[in-house]
């Protein structure tokens, strides 16, 4: 109607893919309640604001569908996930994000599988705090982390190893 908030289109799009993003977090052994979607207000650094999707304290991506600039910002650490055919603007020296452009040829809906993959990898690349807990044999036999506290389990290095397909202990040992 012309009276929507600036972040209306971003929230509308993200609401259509939110269940897929949360499922991606769960599939990587993460706690989906740690996934947050927050709209920002314009500042002197971002004239029009954007909506940020975070997992814990890590930014998975930012999306901007406001005014004339439409793009998805991906942290430089996740740049290897950007589709090779996607129109992209590389960061300058001080920027920490690649911009994947949203165009008529590449509408934001076409990036849904890419964004689900970005969220999965954000969980996978969450920094480890220790190597493994006392459940390492149970996890090895299940081929995934079985710790009941998924937020606590994020700090486990062995969880990341299991998600890569390598198993060091138990009946399923393959290393």
Short mmCIF file of C-alpha atoms in Angstrom, two decimals:
data_model
loop_
_atom_site.label_atom_id
_atom_site.label_comp_id
_atom_site.label_asym_id
_atom_site.label_seq_id
_atom_site.Cartn_x
_atom_site.Cartn_y
_atom_site.Cartn_z
CA UNK A 1 0.00 0.00 0.00
CA UNK A 2 3.05 2.24 0.16
CA UNK A 3 3.04 2.56 3.95
CA UNK A 4 5.09 -0.53 4.78
CA UNK A 5 8.16 -0.29 7.00
CA UNK A 6 11.51 -0.10 5.16
CA UNK A 7 12.35 -3.71 6.12
CA UNK A 8 8.94 -5.10 5.04
CA UNK A 9 10.20 -6.92 1.91
CA UNK A 10 13.20 -8.38 3.75
CA UNK A 11 11.04 -9.75 6.57
CA UNK A 12 8.47 -11.05 4.10
CA UNK A 13 11.11 -12.97 2.13
CA UNK A 14 12.89 -14.28 5.23
CA UNK A 15 9.60 -15.50 6.71
CA UNK A 16 9.17 -17.75 3.64
CA UNK A 17 12.59 -19.38 4.13
CA UNK A 18 12.90 -19.25 7.93
CA UNK A 19 11.78 -22.85 8.45
CA UNK A 20 14.43 -24.00 5.95
CA UNK A 21 17.09 -21.96 7.75
CA UNK A 22 16.11 -23.43 11.12
CA UNK A 23 16.11 -26.95 9.64
CA UNK A 24 19.62 -26.31 8.31
CA UNK A 25 20.78 -25.35 11.81
CA UNK A 26 19.25 -28.53 13.26
CA UNK A 27 20.80 -30.70 10.55
CA UNK A 28 24.23 -29.40 11.55
CA UNK A 29 23.60 -30.25 15.22
CA UNK A 30 22.85 -26.69 16.28
CA UNK A 31 20.12 -25.20 18.40
CA UNK A 32 17.67 -23.43 16.08
CA UNK A 33 16.70 -21.02 18.86
CA UNK A 34 20.15 -19.44 18.40
CA UNK A 35 19.13 -18.28 14.91
CA UNK A 36 17.97 -14.66 14.99
CA UNK A 37 16.59 -12.29 12.38
CA UNK A 38 16.85 -8.59 13.21
CA UNK A 39 16.14 -5.49 11.14
CA UNK A 40 18.51 -2.58 11.59
CA UNK A 41 17.78 1.10 11.33
CA UNK A 42 19.72 3.45 9.07
CA UNK A 43 23.01 4.70 10.51
CA UNK A 44 25.85 6.81 9.22
CA UNK A 45 27.51 3.57 8.07
CA UNK A 46 24.47 2.04 6.35
CA UNK A 47 22.22 4.74 4.99
CA UNK A 48 19.18 2.52 4.52
CA UNK A 49 19.71 -0.26 7.04
CA UNK A 50 19.35 -4.00 6.39
CA UNK A 51 18.12 -7.20 8.04
CA UNK A 52 20.74 -9.45 9.59
CA UNK A 53 20.50 -13.21 10.12
CA UNK A 54 22.77 -14.43 12.90
CA UNK A 55 23.57 -17.74 14.49
CA UNK A 56 24.61 -17.09 18.06
CA UNK A 57 27.07 -14.23 17.80
CA UNK A 58 28.09 -14.98 14.20
CA UNK A 59 26.57 -13.16 11.25
CA UNK A 60 25.38 -15.66 8.63
CA UNK A 61 24.27 -13.00 6.14
CA UNK A 62 22.62 -9.63 5.76
CA UNK A 63 19.92 -8.81 3.26
CA UNK A 64 18.89 -5.44 1.90
CA UNK A 65 15.77 -5.02 -0.21
CA UNK A 66 15.20 -1.33 0.46
CA UNK A 67 15.22 1.62 -1.89
CA UNK A 68 17.29 1.09 -5.04
CA UNK A 69 19.98 -1.14 -3.53
CA UNK A 70 19.10 -4.83 -3.35
CA UNK A 71 21.77 -7.28 -2.24
CA UNK A 72 22.81 -10.01 0.17
CA UNK A 73 26.00 -9.45 2.19
CA UNK A 74 28.06 -12.53 2.97
CA UNK A 75 31.04 -12.49 5.40
CA UNK A 76 34.33 -12.85 3.54
CA UNK A 77 34.97 -16.10 5.44
CA UNK A 78 32.00 -17.64 3.58
CA UNK A 79 32.86 -16.27 0.13
CA UNK A 80 33.67 -19.76 -1.17
CA UNK A 81 29.93 -20.55 -0.97
CA UNK A 82 28.86 -17.83 -3.41
CA UNK A 83 27.56 -19.38 -6.65
CA UNK A 84 30.02 -18.81 -9.49
CA UNK A 85 27.36 -17.35 -11.77
CA UNK A 86 25.92 -14.94 -9.18
CA UNK A 87 26.57 -11.23 -9.76
CA UNK A 88 28.88 -10.22 -6.96
CA UNK A 89 30.76 -7.17 -5.71
CA UNK A 90 34.01 -7.94 -3.92
CA UNK A 91 34.82 -6.03 -0.76
CA UNK A 92 37.26 -3.15 -0.71
CA UNK A 93 40.19 -3.21 1.66
CA UNK A 94 38.27 -2.43 4.86
CA UNK A 95 34.98 -4.18 4.12
CA UNK A 96 34.23 -7.54 5.68
CA UNK A 97 31.40 -8.63 3.35
CA UNK A 98 30.89 -9.66 -0.26
CA UNK A 99 27.75 -8.29 -1.86
CA UNK A 100 25.73 -10.75 -3.90
CA UNK A 101 23.50 -8.58 -6.06
CA UNK A 102 19.77 -9.11 -6.39
CA UNK A 103 18.73 -8.34 -9.96
CA UNK A 104 15.90 -9.12 -12.34
CA UNK A 105 17.91 -12.10 -13.65
CA UNK A 106 18.76 -13.18 -10.08
CA UNK A 107 15.74 -12.39 -7.85
CA UNK A 108 16.10 -12.92 -4.11
CA UNK A 109 13.97 -16.09 -4.27
CA UNK A 110 16.62 -17.73 -6.48
CA UNK A 111 19.13 -17.46 -3.63
CA UNK A 112 17.14 -19.59 -1.16
CA UNK A 113 19.30 -22.76 -1.46
CA UNK A 114 22.43 -20.61 -1.24
CA UNK A 115 21.22 -18.89 1.96
CA UNK A 116 20.31 -22.24 3.55
CA UNK A 117 23.83 -23.43 2.74
CA UNK A 118 25.32 -20.24 4.24
CA UNK A 119 23.44 -20.84 7.50
CA UNK A 120 24.59 -24.49 7.58
CA UNK A 121 28.19 -23.45 7.10
CA UNK A 122 27.89 -20.73 9.75
CA UNK A 123 26.95 -23.46 12.24
CA UNK A 124 29.72 -25.71 10.93
CA UNK A 125 32.33 -22.96 11.19
CA UNK A 126 31.34 -21.95 14.72
CA UNK A 127 34.61 -21.84 16.69
CA UNK A 128 35.32 -24.82 18.92
CA UNK A 129 36.00 -24.35 22.61
CA UNK A 130 37.17 -27.89 23.42
CA UNK A 131 37.88 -31.15 21.59
CA UNK A 132 35.19 -33.53 22.88
CA UNK A 133 33.03 -34.34 25.88
CA UNK A 134 32.34 -37.58 27.73
CA UNK A 135 29.74 -38.60 25.11
CA UNK A 136 32.31 -39.14 22.33
CA UNK A 137 31.55 -42.90 22.03
CA UNK A 138 27.77 -42.34 21.87
CA UNK A 139 28.31 -39.59 19.28
CA UNK A 140 30.60 -41.84 17.25
CA UNK A 141 28.06 -44.67 17.21
CA UNK A 142 25.28 -42.23 16.22
CA UNK A 143 27.55 -40.49 13.66
CA UNK A 144 26.39 -37.15 15.05
CA UNK A 145 26.47 -35.19 18.28
CA UNK A 146 24.00 -36.57 20.81
CA UNK A 147 24.56 -34.04 23.59
CA UNK A 148 21.12 -32.87 24.79
CA UNK A 149 22.22 -29.24 25.24
CA UNK A 150 22.76 -28.13 21.63
CA UNK A 151 23.95 -24.65 22.63
CA UNK A 152 26.65 -26.21 24.84
CA UNK A 153 27.53 -28.75 22.15
CA UNK A 154 28.39 -25.99 19.66
CA UNK A 155 31.75 -25.62 21.38
CA UNK A 156 32.70 -29.25 20.67
CA UNK A 157 35.39 -29.80 18.06
CA UNK A 158 34.45 -33.47 17.61
CA UNK A 159 30.91 -32.40 16.54
CA UNK A 160 32.51 -30.63 13.58
CA UNK A 161 34.66 -33.65 12.76
CA UNK A 162 31.61 -35.93 12.81
CA UNK A 163 29.69 -33.60 10.49
CA UNK A 164 32.55 -33.90 7.99
CA UNK A 165 32.05 -37.69 7.94
CA UNK A 166 35.16 -38.67 9.90
CA UNK A 167 34.64 -40.89 12.94
CA UNK A 168 37.51 -41.59 15.33
CA UNK A 169 35.89 -43.98 17.84
CA UNK A 170 33.30 -46.73 18.31
CA UNK A 171 31.63 -49.16 15.93
CA UNK A 172 31.62 -46.69 13.02
CA UNK A 173 35.29 -45.74 13.24
CA UNK A 174 36.63 -44.88 9.78
CA UNK A 175 39.92 -43.14 10.60
#
